[in-house]
Short mmCIF file of C-alpha atoms in Angstrom, two decimals:
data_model
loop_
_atom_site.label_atom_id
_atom_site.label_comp_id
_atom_site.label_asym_id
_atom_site.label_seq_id
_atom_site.Cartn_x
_atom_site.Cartn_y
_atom_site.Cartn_z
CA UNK A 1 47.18 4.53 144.31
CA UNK A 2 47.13 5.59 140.46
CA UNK A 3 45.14 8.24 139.06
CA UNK A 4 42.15 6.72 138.41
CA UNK A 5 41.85 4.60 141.73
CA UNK A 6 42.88 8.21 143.44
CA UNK A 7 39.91 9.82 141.34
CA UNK A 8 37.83 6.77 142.52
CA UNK A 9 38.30 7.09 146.15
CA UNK A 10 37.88 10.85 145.79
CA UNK A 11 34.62 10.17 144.49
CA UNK A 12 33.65 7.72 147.00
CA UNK A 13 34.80 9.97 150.07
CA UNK A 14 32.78 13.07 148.37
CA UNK A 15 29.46 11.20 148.43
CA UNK A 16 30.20 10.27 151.98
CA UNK A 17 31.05 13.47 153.33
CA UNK A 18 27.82 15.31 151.74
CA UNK A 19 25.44 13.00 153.32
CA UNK A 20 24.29 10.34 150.15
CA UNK A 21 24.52 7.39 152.34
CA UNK A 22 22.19 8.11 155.86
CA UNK A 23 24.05 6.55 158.97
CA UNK A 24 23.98 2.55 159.38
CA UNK A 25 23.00 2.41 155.78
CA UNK A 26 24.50 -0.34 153.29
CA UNK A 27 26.87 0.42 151.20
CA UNK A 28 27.15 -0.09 147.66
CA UNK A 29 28.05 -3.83 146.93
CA UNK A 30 31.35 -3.91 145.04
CA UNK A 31 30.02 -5.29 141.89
CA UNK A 32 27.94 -2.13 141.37
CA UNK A 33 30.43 -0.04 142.34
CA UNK A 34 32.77 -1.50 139.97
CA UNK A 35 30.18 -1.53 137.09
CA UNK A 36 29.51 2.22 137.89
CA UNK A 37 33.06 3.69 138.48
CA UNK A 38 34.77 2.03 135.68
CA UNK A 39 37.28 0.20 138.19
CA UNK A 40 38.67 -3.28 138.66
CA UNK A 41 37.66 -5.11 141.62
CA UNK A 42 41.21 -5.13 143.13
CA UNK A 43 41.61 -1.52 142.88
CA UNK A 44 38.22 -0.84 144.44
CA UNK A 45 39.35 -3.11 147.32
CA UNK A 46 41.96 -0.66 147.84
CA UNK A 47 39.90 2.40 148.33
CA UNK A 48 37.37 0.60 150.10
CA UNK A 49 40.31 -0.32 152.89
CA UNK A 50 41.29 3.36 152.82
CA UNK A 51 37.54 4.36 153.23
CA UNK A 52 37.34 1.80 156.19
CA UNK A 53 40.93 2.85 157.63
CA UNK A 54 40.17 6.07 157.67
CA UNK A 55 36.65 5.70 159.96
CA UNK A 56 34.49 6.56 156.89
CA UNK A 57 33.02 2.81 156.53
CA UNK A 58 32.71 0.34 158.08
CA UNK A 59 33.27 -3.44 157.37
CA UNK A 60 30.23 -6.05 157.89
CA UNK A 61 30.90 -9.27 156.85
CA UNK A 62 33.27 -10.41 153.73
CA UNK A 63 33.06 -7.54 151.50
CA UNK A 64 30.42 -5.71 152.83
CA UNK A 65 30.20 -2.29 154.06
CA UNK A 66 27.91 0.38 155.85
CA UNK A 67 28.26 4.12 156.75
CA UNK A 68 29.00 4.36 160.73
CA UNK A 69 26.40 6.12 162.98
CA UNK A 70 23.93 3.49 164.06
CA UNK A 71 23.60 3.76 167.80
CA UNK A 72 20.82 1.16 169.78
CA UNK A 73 20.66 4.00 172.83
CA UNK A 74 17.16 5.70 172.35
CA UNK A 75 16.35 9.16 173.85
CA UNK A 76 14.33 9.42 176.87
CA UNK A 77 10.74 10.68 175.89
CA UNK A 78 7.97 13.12 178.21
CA UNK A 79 10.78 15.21 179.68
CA UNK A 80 9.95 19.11 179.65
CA UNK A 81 12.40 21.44 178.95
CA UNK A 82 13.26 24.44 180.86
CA UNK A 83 10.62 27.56 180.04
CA UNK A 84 12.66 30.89 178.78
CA UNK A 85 10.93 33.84 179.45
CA UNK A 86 12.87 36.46 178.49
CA UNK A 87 16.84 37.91 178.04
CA UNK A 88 18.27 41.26 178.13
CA UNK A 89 21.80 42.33 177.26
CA UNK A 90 24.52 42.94 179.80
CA UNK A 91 27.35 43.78 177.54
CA UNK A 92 27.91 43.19 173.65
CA UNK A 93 30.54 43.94 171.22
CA UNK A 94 32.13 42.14 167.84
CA UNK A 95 33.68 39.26 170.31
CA UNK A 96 30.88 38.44 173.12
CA UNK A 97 27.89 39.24 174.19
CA UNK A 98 26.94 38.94 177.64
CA UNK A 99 22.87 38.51 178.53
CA UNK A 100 20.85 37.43 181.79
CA UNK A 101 18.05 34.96 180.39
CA UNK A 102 14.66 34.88 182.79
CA UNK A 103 14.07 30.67 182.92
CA UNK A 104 12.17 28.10 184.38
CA UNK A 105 13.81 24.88 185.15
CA UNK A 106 10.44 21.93 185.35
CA UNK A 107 8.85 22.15 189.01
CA UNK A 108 11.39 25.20 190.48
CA UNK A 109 11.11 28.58 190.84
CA UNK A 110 12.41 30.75 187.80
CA UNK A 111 15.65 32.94 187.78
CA UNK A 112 18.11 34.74 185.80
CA UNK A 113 20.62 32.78 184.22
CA UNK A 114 23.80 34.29 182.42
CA UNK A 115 24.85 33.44 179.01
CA UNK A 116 27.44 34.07 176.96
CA UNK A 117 27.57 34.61 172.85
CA UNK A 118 30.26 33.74 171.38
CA UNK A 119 31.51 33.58 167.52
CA UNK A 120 30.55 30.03 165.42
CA UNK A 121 34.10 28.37 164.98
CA UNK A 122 35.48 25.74 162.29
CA UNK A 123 38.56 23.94 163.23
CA UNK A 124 40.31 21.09 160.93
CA UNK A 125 42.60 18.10 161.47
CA UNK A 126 44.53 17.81 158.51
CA UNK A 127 45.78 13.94 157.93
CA UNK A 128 48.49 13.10 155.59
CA UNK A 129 49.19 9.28 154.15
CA UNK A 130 52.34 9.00 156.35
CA UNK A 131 49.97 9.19 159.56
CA UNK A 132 50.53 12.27 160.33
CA UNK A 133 48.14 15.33 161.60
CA UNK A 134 49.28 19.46 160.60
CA UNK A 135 49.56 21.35 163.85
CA UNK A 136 50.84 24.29 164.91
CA UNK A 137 52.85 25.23 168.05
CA UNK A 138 51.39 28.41 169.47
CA UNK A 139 51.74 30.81 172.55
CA UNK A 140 48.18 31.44 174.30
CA UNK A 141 48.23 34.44 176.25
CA UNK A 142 44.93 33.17 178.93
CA UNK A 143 46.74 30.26 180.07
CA UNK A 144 49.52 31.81 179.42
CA UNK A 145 51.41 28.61 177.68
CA UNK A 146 52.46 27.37 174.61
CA UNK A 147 50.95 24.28 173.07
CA UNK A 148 49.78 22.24 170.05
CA UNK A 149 46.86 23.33 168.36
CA UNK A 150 44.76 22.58 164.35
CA UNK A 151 43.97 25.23 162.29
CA UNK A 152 40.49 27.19 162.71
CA UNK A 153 38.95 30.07 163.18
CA UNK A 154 35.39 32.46 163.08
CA UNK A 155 32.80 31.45 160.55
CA UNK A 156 32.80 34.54 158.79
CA UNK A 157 29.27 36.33 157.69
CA UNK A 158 27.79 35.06 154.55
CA UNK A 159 30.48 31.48 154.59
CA UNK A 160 29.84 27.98 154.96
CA UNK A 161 31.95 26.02 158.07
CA UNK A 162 33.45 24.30 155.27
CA UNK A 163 34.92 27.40 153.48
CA UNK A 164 35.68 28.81 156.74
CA UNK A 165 37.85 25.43 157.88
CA UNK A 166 39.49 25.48 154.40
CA UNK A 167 40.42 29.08 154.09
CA UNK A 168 41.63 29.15 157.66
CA UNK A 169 43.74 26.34 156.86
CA UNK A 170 45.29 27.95 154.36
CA UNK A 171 45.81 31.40 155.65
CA UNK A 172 47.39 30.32 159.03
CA UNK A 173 49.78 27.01 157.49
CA UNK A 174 50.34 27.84 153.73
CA UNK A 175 48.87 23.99 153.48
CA UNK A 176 45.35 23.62 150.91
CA UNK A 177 43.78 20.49 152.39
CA UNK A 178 42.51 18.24 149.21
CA UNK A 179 39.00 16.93 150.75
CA UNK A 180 36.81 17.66 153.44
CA UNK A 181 34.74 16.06 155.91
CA UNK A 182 31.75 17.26 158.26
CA UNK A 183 32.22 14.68 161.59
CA UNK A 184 30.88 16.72 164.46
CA UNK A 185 28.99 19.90 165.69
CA UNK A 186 28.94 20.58 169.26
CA UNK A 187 29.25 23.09 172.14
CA UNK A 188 32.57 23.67 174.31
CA UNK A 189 30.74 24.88 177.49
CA UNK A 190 27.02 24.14 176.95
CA UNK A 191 25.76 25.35 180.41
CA UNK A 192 26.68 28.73 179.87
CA UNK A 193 28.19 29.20 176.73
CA UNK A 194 26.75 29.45 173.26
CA UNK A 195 29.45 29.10 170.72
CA UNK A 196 29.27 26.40 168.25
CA UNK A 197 32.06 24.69 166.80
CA UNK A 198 32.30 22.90 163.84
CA UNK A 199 35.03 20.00 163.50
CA UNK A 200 36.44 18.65 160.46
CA UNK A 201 38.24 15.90 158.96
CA UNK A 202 40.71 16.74 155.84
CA UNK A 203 42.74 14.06 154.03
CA UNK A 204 45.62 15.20 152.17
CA UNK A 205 46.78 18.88 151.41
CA UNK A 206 49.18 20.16 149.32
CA UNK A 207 51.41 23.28 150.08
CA UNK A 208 50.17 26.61 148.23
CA UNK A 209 52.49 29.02 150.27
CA UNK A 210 53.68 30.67 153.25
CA UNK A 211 50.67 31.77 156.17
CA UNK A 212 48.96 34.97 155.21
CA UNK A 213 47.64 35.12 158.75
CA UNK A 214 51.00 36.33 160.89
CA UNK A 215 49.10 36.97 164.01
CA UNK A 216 47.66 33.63 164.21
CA UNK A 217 50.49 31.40 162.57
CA UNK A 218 52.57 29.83 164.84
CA UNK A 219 55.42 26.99 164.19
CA UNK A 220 54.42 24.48 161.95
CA UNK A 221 54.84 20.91 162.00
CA UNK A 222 53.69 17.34 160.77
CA UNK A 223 52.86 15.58 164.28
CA UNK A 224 52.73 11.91 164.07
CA UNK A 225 49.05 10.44 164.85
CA UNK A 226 51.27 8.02 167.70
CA UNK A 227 52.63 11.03 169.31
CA UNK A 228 49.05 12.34 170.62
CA UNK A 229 48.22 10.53 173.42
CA UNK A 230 51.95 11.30 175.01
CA UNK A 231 51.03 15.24 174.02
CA UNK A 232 47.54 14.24 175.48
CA UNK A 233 48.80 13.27 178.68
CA UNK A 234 51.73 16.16 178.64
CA UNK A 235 48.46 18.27 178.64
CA UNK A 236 50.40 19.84 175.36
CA UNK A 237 46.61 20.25 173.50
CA UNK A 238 45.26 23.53 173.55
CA UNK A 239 41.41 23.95 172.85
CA UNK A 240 38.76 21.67 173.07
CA UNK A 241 38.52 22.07 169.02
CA UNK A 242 41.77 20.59 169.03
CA UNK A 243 40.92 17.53 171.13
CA UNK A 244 37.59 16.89 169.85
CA UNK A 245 39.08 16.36 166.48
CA UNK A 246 41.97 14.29 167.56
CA UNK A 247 40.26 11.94 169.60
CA UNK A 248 37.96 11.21 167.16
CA UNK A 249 40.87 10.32 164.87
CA UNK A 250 42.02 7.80 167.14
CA UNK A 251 38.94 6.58 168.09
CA UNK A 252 38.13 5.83 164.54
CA UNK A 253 41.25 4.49 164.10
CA UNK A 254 41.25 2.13 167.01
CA UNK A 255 38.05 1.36 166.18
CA UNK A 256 39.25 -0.66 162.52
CA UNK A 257 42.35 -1.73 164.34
CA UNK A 258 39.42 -4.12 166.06
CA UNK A 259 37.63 -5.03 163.14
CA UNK A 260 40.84 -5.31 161.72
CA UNK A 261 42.22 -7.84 164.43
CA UNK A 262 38.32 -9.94 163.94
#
């Protein structure tokens, strides 16, 4: 793509990452989009494929589009949740924090319950235009194995997710991703565990130096999007970060391939 339909699609993928367009919502026909953005309809085309290769749109009809999210499944309604009636501290430091919480599951007897606090995490898949994901290979000393993991790291006091994923990024591969994009938050172990982790989507980075961050840098490679299922199955991911973010890359992608194929 040239300069201006690179500018265009950077546009396009900014509004969708901060939320603009609500889930299932239409897109912008191309004729307005076109009268807005200054761009010719072929060119547009083009970044509207990349938009819909990449997962960010979706295609609905001849050249219409919507933002993907609408689900039919509705959430079950008059269930109670479990009463909390207290929590006291078992052990606590800068890296977890260990409580017994007093609860109340609906109709049983109540009980302590442990939980465990741990730090708010942003991890990144970083996707270049060759189809190709920025990993690192790194030794884990719990499992005690090495294995392919994305950059990430502790949300930091006072930072965004966003600034966390990008700086972390940068400090452990020397690689500055060029955009950003919010897809997921969830919990690794959300019977016990409170940690939340924050997974994002970058497309594009450009090399700014060498990793600052020697304890957590590992090697560092380009790993073909086609090689993941054959790591997948190698059990060669580390982290549930790390699969989260990947799966939903292919998923995504297999996900066009379909409409693609219609």
């Amino acid at each position: 793509m040239g300069p201006k339909t690179t500018k265009v699609y950077e546009t396009l993928r900014e509004r969708l990452a901060s939320g603009k367009y609500a889930p299932g919502e239409k897109f912008p026909s191309e004729r307005t989009l076109t009268e807005e953005l200054g761009i010719g309809r072929t060119a547009l085309r083009q970044v509207l494929a990349r938009l819909v290769a990449e997962g960010a749109l979706e295609v609905r009809g001849r050249s219409s589009y919507r933002v993907p999210g609408v689900v039919s499944v509705k959430a079950p309604e008059g269930l109670e949740p479990w009463r909390i009636h207290g929590e006291r501290d078992v052990y606590d430091n800068r890296w977890v924090k260990l409580q017994l919480w007093d609860v109340e599951p609906p109709g049983m007897k109540r009980f302590e319950h442990h939980v465990v606090k741990l730090h708010h995490v942003a991890v990144t898949a970083v996707v270049d235009d060759q189809d190709r994901v920025l990993m690192m290979w790194r030794y884990r000393f719990v499992p005690q194995r090495f294995g392919w993991e994305l950059p990430g790291g502790i949300v930091d006091e006072g930072e965004s997710p966003a600034e966390t994923a990008l700086r972390e990024v940068v400090e452990e591969t020397g690689w500055r991703p060029r955009s950003l994009e919010h897809v997921v938050t969830y919990q690794p172990m959300v019977g016990m565990v409170d940690s939340p982790h924050e997974i994002f989507i970058a497309h594009g980075a450009e090399k700014v130096g060498e990793p600052t961050d020697l304890e957590e840098a590992g090697h560092i490679e380009w790993v073909p999007l086609a090689d993941i299922p054959g790591l997948m199955a190698q059990g060669e991911l580390l982290g549930s970060g790390t699969l989260v973010a990947l799966l939903h890359i292919l998923a995504t992608r297999g996900k066009q391939n379909v409409t693609a194929a219609h």
